């Protein structure tokens, strides 16, 4: 599994780049990294909260290591010596009152610590542990956030008292479901505005081929049912075992995987009694060939592969008050169709018919649900896609964003309220600039979309949709991006793909020099070419060809000659271009071409095209509308950027003047509160509109084109605002958008197709993925150039 790992070199480059940009903002402080102490159970202890905490820490580190640094205080009530990882700075016995007091004194005296984040389950603070914990909280002079992993309904007076003691001593309260938030509010009297809902985090997965994974684990030709987690009688595994005979009668190829070792606390109290009972049921029903116990605490990658090969995930908890289940969430993240008992978490996330709920311990209903799903491939596929759409907002990357936004909120509140006197580190963070770590360069999804012929247009989630065929647009983008990647990394395999994309462009060119855009999966031209405007695609092809030619020292004479011949054949068609964006793309391509060709006729052609843009601008612009058209649509930044390239080629000041005026006008409309919000593809921005009216319909391509233009404007005008906006624009991909969700998927290397009003479009097609990659390569080039 690919994770968003940030090596030290990349982290240093990130901070250098972001510091240069952010320090120019007069209202922003870039402090030293803010410290957070995480109090929790922690691996190698084997429990759900320990795993959760480690995943959360990694997620925050991977995205925000230059803003926050988390260290761990591991809760451990036994004397058993555990080999904790380096991030564990303290080990605390909750039953030791003196140890709790010493910990509070240490936290208060440590100026590097800004706040405390506590993962809470009453089992972690048993006996005297609760009283010690409350005394500890009351001694702290730094803000504490409590994360409740369990919220019980209808609390007793004793439970009510304990929860209120905890919440009264904490500045923020986090729960993982809306149901838990409602319980705290209505059942415990906690004000709703004090409660933040952050769903249980899940891992992004590459959605590997299910058949290949089944073959890997010896499960070929089986329909796989699975469940996982530390085993205890509360899991209700016997519900499934008793349903299996009725399932096997209809689906004799079924196998049920029971994944996970017995919970350590259960082993201490009763040994393997429960597992033995399950094995007895299996033998009595004579279903040994259909049940497999995997009695291990699996490494994460192995676990996620087992879940990805699962045809149906079964969650049969017997606890109606179980607030949340990490195992349930992980199954959803792997796209498993789910049958579940109606715990609150399941009822909340499986609503709207994206899974099957059964009554507790009802084997008949479970058998009926399994038989229904195994007999309907389309329904399983629909459930799988729906569960992914529902759960991806809970990805650990998004969980990290939600947590740091809460930290920022607490920082502002503390500053405004002059929170307890000893919070020097915390008071520095009230104007804290979030530094999103730059993801490592990752072309895996681009490679996955690329065949021997070209790059496939669309994807279903992250699987190439071969039926969608190919476009000139995408292969032109792919050619530019791969050339840029080769220039930065000297990756030799890039050359093979450059040949594929270049050959595709040549294949699309017609005898008159124009290019066709649409080719179906059988590699024949599509009828859409006869009814669709192809001007913009032709312009992108010119840009791609010119860019490759400009790097003639890198790509060898045979590629440069092929690109040059193709470009020359297009010159008559270029002269006839009148589409605004086609002109702009062509100007960029011709500028790059002429850096090596240095031909006067090319300069004249650039001038001809640039003058057409000037005429459009003069016709449409007025005092309040500084643009080339009466509306803003898509790929807007390419227009002023092209005029700036025309200025560099010709030296004519009118191009420079209009480029800056129009670009600044565009930026004034698309940047609000240090965040980019590009024009929606659902509602173009018309002359007279003061702001972009609606959230949603934001496309990665528009953000990318803004990023491509900004370095050129900074280079020519030396205005630091362009650098700031470059960082702000790129952070849109990383979560700085109205949903606070990632648009770039660091697991696959793909980019989601769009940011809608209430959700992210999870498909990762060529346009969006290449747009992200172009933007990332521009940032990488700037980082390397300036460091």
XYZ file of C-alpha atoms in Angstrom, residues 380-763:
384
model
C -22.902 -5.794 -4.699
C -21.114 -3.426 -7.049
C -23.598 -0.634 -6.274
C -23.181 -1.188 -2.529
C -19.404 -1.172 -2.934
C -19.361 2.150 -4.795
C -21.820 3.693 -2.347
C -19.829 2.649 0.706
C -16.670 4.148 -0.771
C -18.451 7.431 -1.488
C -19.819 7.485 2.058
C -16.569 6.601 3.850
C -13.819 8.422 1.918
C -14.502 11.711 3.739
C -13.300 9.818 6.831
C -9.899 8.995 5.285
C -7.077 9.506 7.770
C -5.848 12.430 5.660
C -9.210 14.144 6.140
C -9.268 13.187 9.809
C -5.896 14.906 10.209
C -7.315 18.051 8.591
C -10.338 18.022 10.900
C -8.125 17.661 13.954
C -5.749 20.484 13.051
C -8.652 22.783 12.220
C -9.960 22.060 15.710
C -6.503 22.819 17.127
C -6.510 26.153 15.285
C -9.960 26.954 16.613
C -8.815 26.234 20.165
C -5.768 28.415 19.617
C -7.904 31.357 18.532
C -10.261 30.895 21.466
C -7.387 30.678 23.926
C -5.845 33.865 22.569
C -9.147 35.739 22.710
C -9.902 34.523 26.241
C -6.337 34.853 27.552
C -6.503 31.164 28.449
C -4.707 30.074 31.630
C -1.494 32.034 32.185
C 1.164 29.460 31.384
C 0.325 28.711 27.759
C 3.173 30.573 26.076
C 3.555 28.030 23.280
C -0.164 27.950 22.692
C -0.547 31.702 22.560
C 1.971 31.806 19.732
C -0.238 29.637 17.564
C -3.347 31.791 17.416
C -2.237 33.036 14.001
C -0.706 29.731 13.062
C -0.149 29.142 9.347
C -0.955 25.585 8.358
C 1.908 24.147 6.353
C 0.603 21.311 4.214
C 3.413 18.872 3.483
C 4.081 18.336 -0.195
C 3.185 14.766 -1.195
C 5.960 12.795 -2.825
C 5.898 12.714 -6.605
C 3.825 9.715 -7.618
C 3.056 8.760 -11.230
C 1.547 5.354 -10.429
C -1.968 6.263 -11.504
C -0.758 7.929 -14.705
C 1.084 4.713 -15.528
C -1.989 2.650 -14.672
C -4.106 4.694 -17.084
C -1.545 4.435 -19.889
C -1.730 1.651 -22.460
C 0.593 0.932 -25.381
C -1.479 3.453 -27.372
C -2.078 6.387 -25.037
C -3.622 7.453 -21.764
C -7.213 6.359 -21.094
C -9.694 9.207 -20.633
C -11.753 8.159 -17.598
C -11.582 5.916 -14.546
C -14.213 4.293 -12.360
C -12.863 5.175 -8.937
C -9.217 4.363 -9.741
C -9.728 1.585 -12.294
C -9.169 2.629 -15.938
C -12.426 2.754 -17.899
C -11.224 1.283 -21.178
C -14.586 1.917 -22.827
C -14.061 5.673 -22.443
C -11.253 5.611 -24.986
C -8.617 8.278 -25.507
C -8.437 12.018 -26.207
C -5.881 14.309 -27.743
C -6.447 16.658 -24.781
C -5.299 14.110 -22.200
C -2.366 12.797 -24.205
C -1.114 16.344 -24.782
C -1.270 16.967 -21.025
C 0.419 13.635 -20.377
C 3.221 14.517 -22.782
C 3.894 17.837 -21.040
C 3.732 16.339 -17.541
C 6.013 13.427 -18.385
C 8.536 15.737 -20.050
C 8.532 17.901 -16.920
C 8.954 14.848 -14.699
C 11.870 13.567 -16.760
C 13.522 16.987 -16.654
C 13.305 16.998 -12.839
C 14.054 13.352 -12.066
C 15.826 11.841 -15.088
C 13.612 8.758 -14.761
C 14.474 6.709 -17.848
C 11.102 4.934 -18.033
C 9.530 8.345 -18.705
C 11.035 8.213 -22.189
C 8.939 5.196 -23.175
C 5.754 6.986 -22.170
C 6.862 10.198 -23.880
C 7.103 8.145 -27.083
C 3.573 6.784 -26.525
C 2.052 10.227 -26.001
C 3.998 11.835 -28.845
C 2.984 9.065 -31.250
C -0.621 9.570 -30.175
C -0.465 13.271 -31.088
C 1.026 12.421 -34.467
C -1.678 9.791 -35.021
C -4.383 12.407 -34.393
C -3.034 14.870 -36.949
C -4.931 15.018 -40.236
C -3.600 15.913 -43.711
C -4.693 19.541 -43.307
C -2.561 19.899 -40.160
C -5.512 19.898 -37.748
C -5.918 17.293 -35.020
C -8.857 15.085 -34.113
C -9.576 14.670 -30.404
C -11.597 11.518 -29.730
C -10.442 7.938 -30.272
C -12.363 4.959 -28.962
C -10.894 1.947 -27.170
C -10.464 0.092 -30.478
C -8.073 2.877 -31.574
C -10.384 4.300 -34.245
C -11.582 7.889 -34.504
C -14.886 8.566 -32.785
C -17.933 10.249 -34.317
C -17.704 12.927 -31.588
C -14.986 14.526 -33.690
C -17.685 15.528 -36.211
C -19.942 17.312 -33.738
C -17.580 18.753 -31.124
C -15.477 21.918 -31.243
C -11.880 20.691 -31.431
C -10.139 24.064 -31.246
C -8.986 23.849 -27.623
C -7.657 20.325 -28.106
C -5.668 21.532 -31.107
C -4.244 24.344 -29.007
C -3.150 21.920 -26.285
C -1.414 19.766 -28.885
C 0.596 22.809 -30.032
C 1.540 23.552 -26.413
C 2.710 19.974 -25.858
C 4.732 19.797 -29.062
C 6.374 23.157 -28.442
C 7.253 22.206 -24.877
C 8.978 18.991 -25.933
C 10.906 20.793 -28.683
C 12.096 23.412 -26.192
C 13.856 20.626 -24.255
C 15.724 19.337 -27.314
C 18.864 18.620 -25.294
C 16.928 16.128 -23.138
C 14.817 14.134 -25.546
C 17.054 13.269 -28.481
C 16.934 14.355 -32.116
C 14.455 11.685 -33.267
C 11.722 12.859 -30.869
C 12.422 16.533 -31.489
C 12.358 16.013 -35.252
C 9.042 14.158 -35.084
C 7.501 16.862 -32.885
C 8.884 19.635 -35.112
C 7.482 18.108 -38.309
C 4.097 17.693 -36.646
C 4.111 21.266 -35.352
C 5.152 22.708 -38.731
C 2.312 20.831 -40.399
C -0.081 22.568 -38.006
C 1.084 26.131 -38.736
C -1.585 26.872 -41.397
C -4.289 25.740 -38.969
C -2.805 27.824 -36.150
C -3.121 30.975 -38.256
C -6.864 30.338 -38.503
C -7.426 29.986 -34.753
C -10.000 32.339 -33.255
C -11.111 30.436 -30.132
C -9.852 32.281 -27.067
C -8.285 29.365 -25.225
C -7.043 27.646 -28.358
C -5.146 30.837 -29.149
C -3.700 30.951 -25.652
C -2.525 27.332 -25.689
C -0.991 27.847 -29.113
C 0.886 30.967 -27.974
C 2.459 28.970 -25.130
C 3.486 26.205 -27.490
C 4.918 28.583 -30.057
C 6.835 30.478 -27.378
C 8.450 27.275 -26.117
C 9.196 26.151 -29.677
C 10.850 29.428 -30.559
C 13.192 29.302 -27.576
C 15.241 26.899 -29.678
C 14.009 27.640 -33.230
C 14.317 31.446 -32.954
C 12.417 32.043 -36.179
C 10.987 35.423 -37.082
C 7.907 33.899 -38.691
C 7.092 32.193 -35.372
C 7.352 35.528 -33.566
C 5.024 37.020 -36.172
C 2.524 34.198 -35.629
C 2.657 34.751 -31.850
C 2.030 38.452 -32.456
C -0.930 37.700 -34.712
C -2.525 35.484 -32.081
C -1.726 37.814 -29.164
C -3.311 40.727 -31.014
C -6.504 38.712 -31.301
C -6.537 38.318 -27.514
C -5.921 42.059 -27.122
C -8.832 42.807 -29.448
C -11.083 40.500 -27.428
C -10.004 42.178 -24.195
C -10.623 45.693 -25.524
C -14.019 44.690 -26.836
C -15.243 43.158 -23.576
C -13.434 44.968 -20.755
C -14.610 48.044 -18.923
C -13.897 49.758 -15.607
C -15.326 46.894 -13.541
C -14.765 43.940 -15.860
C -11.167 43.322 -16.900
C -11.588 40.262 -19.057
C -11.535 38.896 -22.603
C -15.110 37.598 -22.583
C -18.362 38.604 -20.936
C -18.078 35.625 -18.588
C -15.503 33.488 -16.807
C -15.589 29.815 -17.707
C -12.817 27.217 -17.436
C -9.020 27.333 -17.789
C -9.201 31.088 -17.299
C -5.597 31.628 -16.190
C -4.242 30.471 -19.534
C -5.394 33.724 -21.185
C -3.319 36.275 -19.213
C -0.461 33.752 -18.987
C -0.374 33.481 -22.785
C -0.218 37.257 -23.168
C 2.705 37.358 -20.755
C 4.521 34.781 -22.877
C 3.737 36.929 -25.926
C 5.357 39.858 -24.128
C 8.464 37.785 -23.413
C 8.641 36.867 -27.103
C 7.952 40.307 -28.598
C 8.724 42.869 -25.908
C 5.463 44.702 -26.632
C 4.397 46.361 -23.344
C 0.651 46.235 -24.126
C 0.737 42.463 -23.712
C 2.376 42.762 -20.301
C -0.036 45.449 -19.151
C -3.192 43.558 -20.138
C -1.807 40.281 -18.810
C -1.269 41.717 -15.336
C -4.526 43.667 -15.216
C -6.629 40.710 -16.318
C -4.809 38.180 -14.130
C -5.174 40.341 -11.024
C -8.864 40.750 -11.848
C -9.252 36.973 -12.089
C -7.414 36.414 -8.809
C -9.617 38.967 -7.056
C -12.638 36.839 -7.901
C -11.213 33.380 -7.262
C -9.388 33.913 -3.950
C -11.332 34.449 -0.742
C -9.843 34.258 2.762
C -6.542 32.721 1.649
C -8.309 29.993 -0.297
C -8.886 29.492 -4.006
C -12.411 28.842 -5.229
C -12.478 28.449 -8.981
C -15.434 29.075 -11.246
C -17.982 26.279 -11.081
C -18.573 24.239 -14.212
C -22.250 24.301 -13.259
C -22.632 28.056 -13.388
C -20.211 30.317 -15.275
C -19.464 33.693 -13.686
C -21.202 36.387 -15.700
C -20.231 40.036 -16.099
C -21.606 41.911 -13.124
C -21.333 39.017 -10.682
C -19.210 40.101 -7.743
C -18.306 36.668 -6.404
C -18.503 33.021 -7.352
C -22.006 32.288 -6.158
C -22.142 28.566 -5.384
C -19.912 25.902 -3.906
C -19.330 22.823 -6.029
C -18.419 22.123 -9.602
C -14.775 23.012 -9.006
C -12.392 21.198 -11.343
C -8.726 20.348 -10.704
C -7.809 21.657 -14.151
C -8.759 25.222 -13.209
C -6.717 25.141 -10.021
C -3.783 23.657 -11.924
C -3.812 26.311 -14.640
C -3.751 28.982 -11.943
C -0.666 27.352 -10.416
C 1.000 27.079 -13.833
C 0.566 30.804 -14.415
C 1.590 32.166 -11.005
C 5.378 31.517 -11.124
C 5.670 33.413 -14.417
C 3.870 36.436 -12.979
C 6.071 36.345 -9.894
C 9.207 36.116 -12.026
C 8.264 39.166 -14.067
C 6.585 41.375 -11.441
C 8.330 40.243 -8.213
C 5.088 40.575 -6.289
C 5.050 38.160 -3.356
C 1.275 37.808 -3.549
C 1.756 35.511 -6.543
C 3.904 33.157 -4.472
C 1.367 33.169 -1.647
C -1.411 32.332 -4.035
C 0.640 29.524 -5.525
C 0.826 27.880 -2.085
C -2.836 28.576 -1.375
C -3.848 27.141 -4.744
C -1.874 23.954 -4.304
C -3.258 23.432 -0.820
C -6.708 23.137 -2.472
C -5.630 19.651 -3.593
C -4.508 18.826 -0.046
C -7.662 19.896 1.782
C -7.789 23.701 1.813
C -11.223 23.844 0.180
C -14.794 24.322 1.343
C -15.198 20.640 2.306
C -11.776 20.419 4.003
C -11.165 17.174 2.140
C -8.280 15.931 0.033
C -8.692 16.069 -3.743
C -5.393 14.316 -4.408
C -5.292 10.652 -3.367
C -1.785 9.895 -2.043
C -2.452 6.167 -2.027
C -3.147 5.803 -5.742
C -1.364 8.876 -7.078
C -4.640 9.872 -8.734
C -6.674 13.024 -8.352
C -10.403 13.066 -7.770
C -12.422 14.429 -10.669
C -14.113 17.308 -8.905
C -15.124 19.119 -5.739
C -18.884 19.276 -5.470
C -21.053 21.135 -2.988
C -21.321 18.276 -0.494
C -18.947 15.590 -1.738
C -15.867 14.815 -3.760
C -16.223 12.969 -7.076
C -14.091 9.889 -6.353
C -13.383 8.953 -9.965
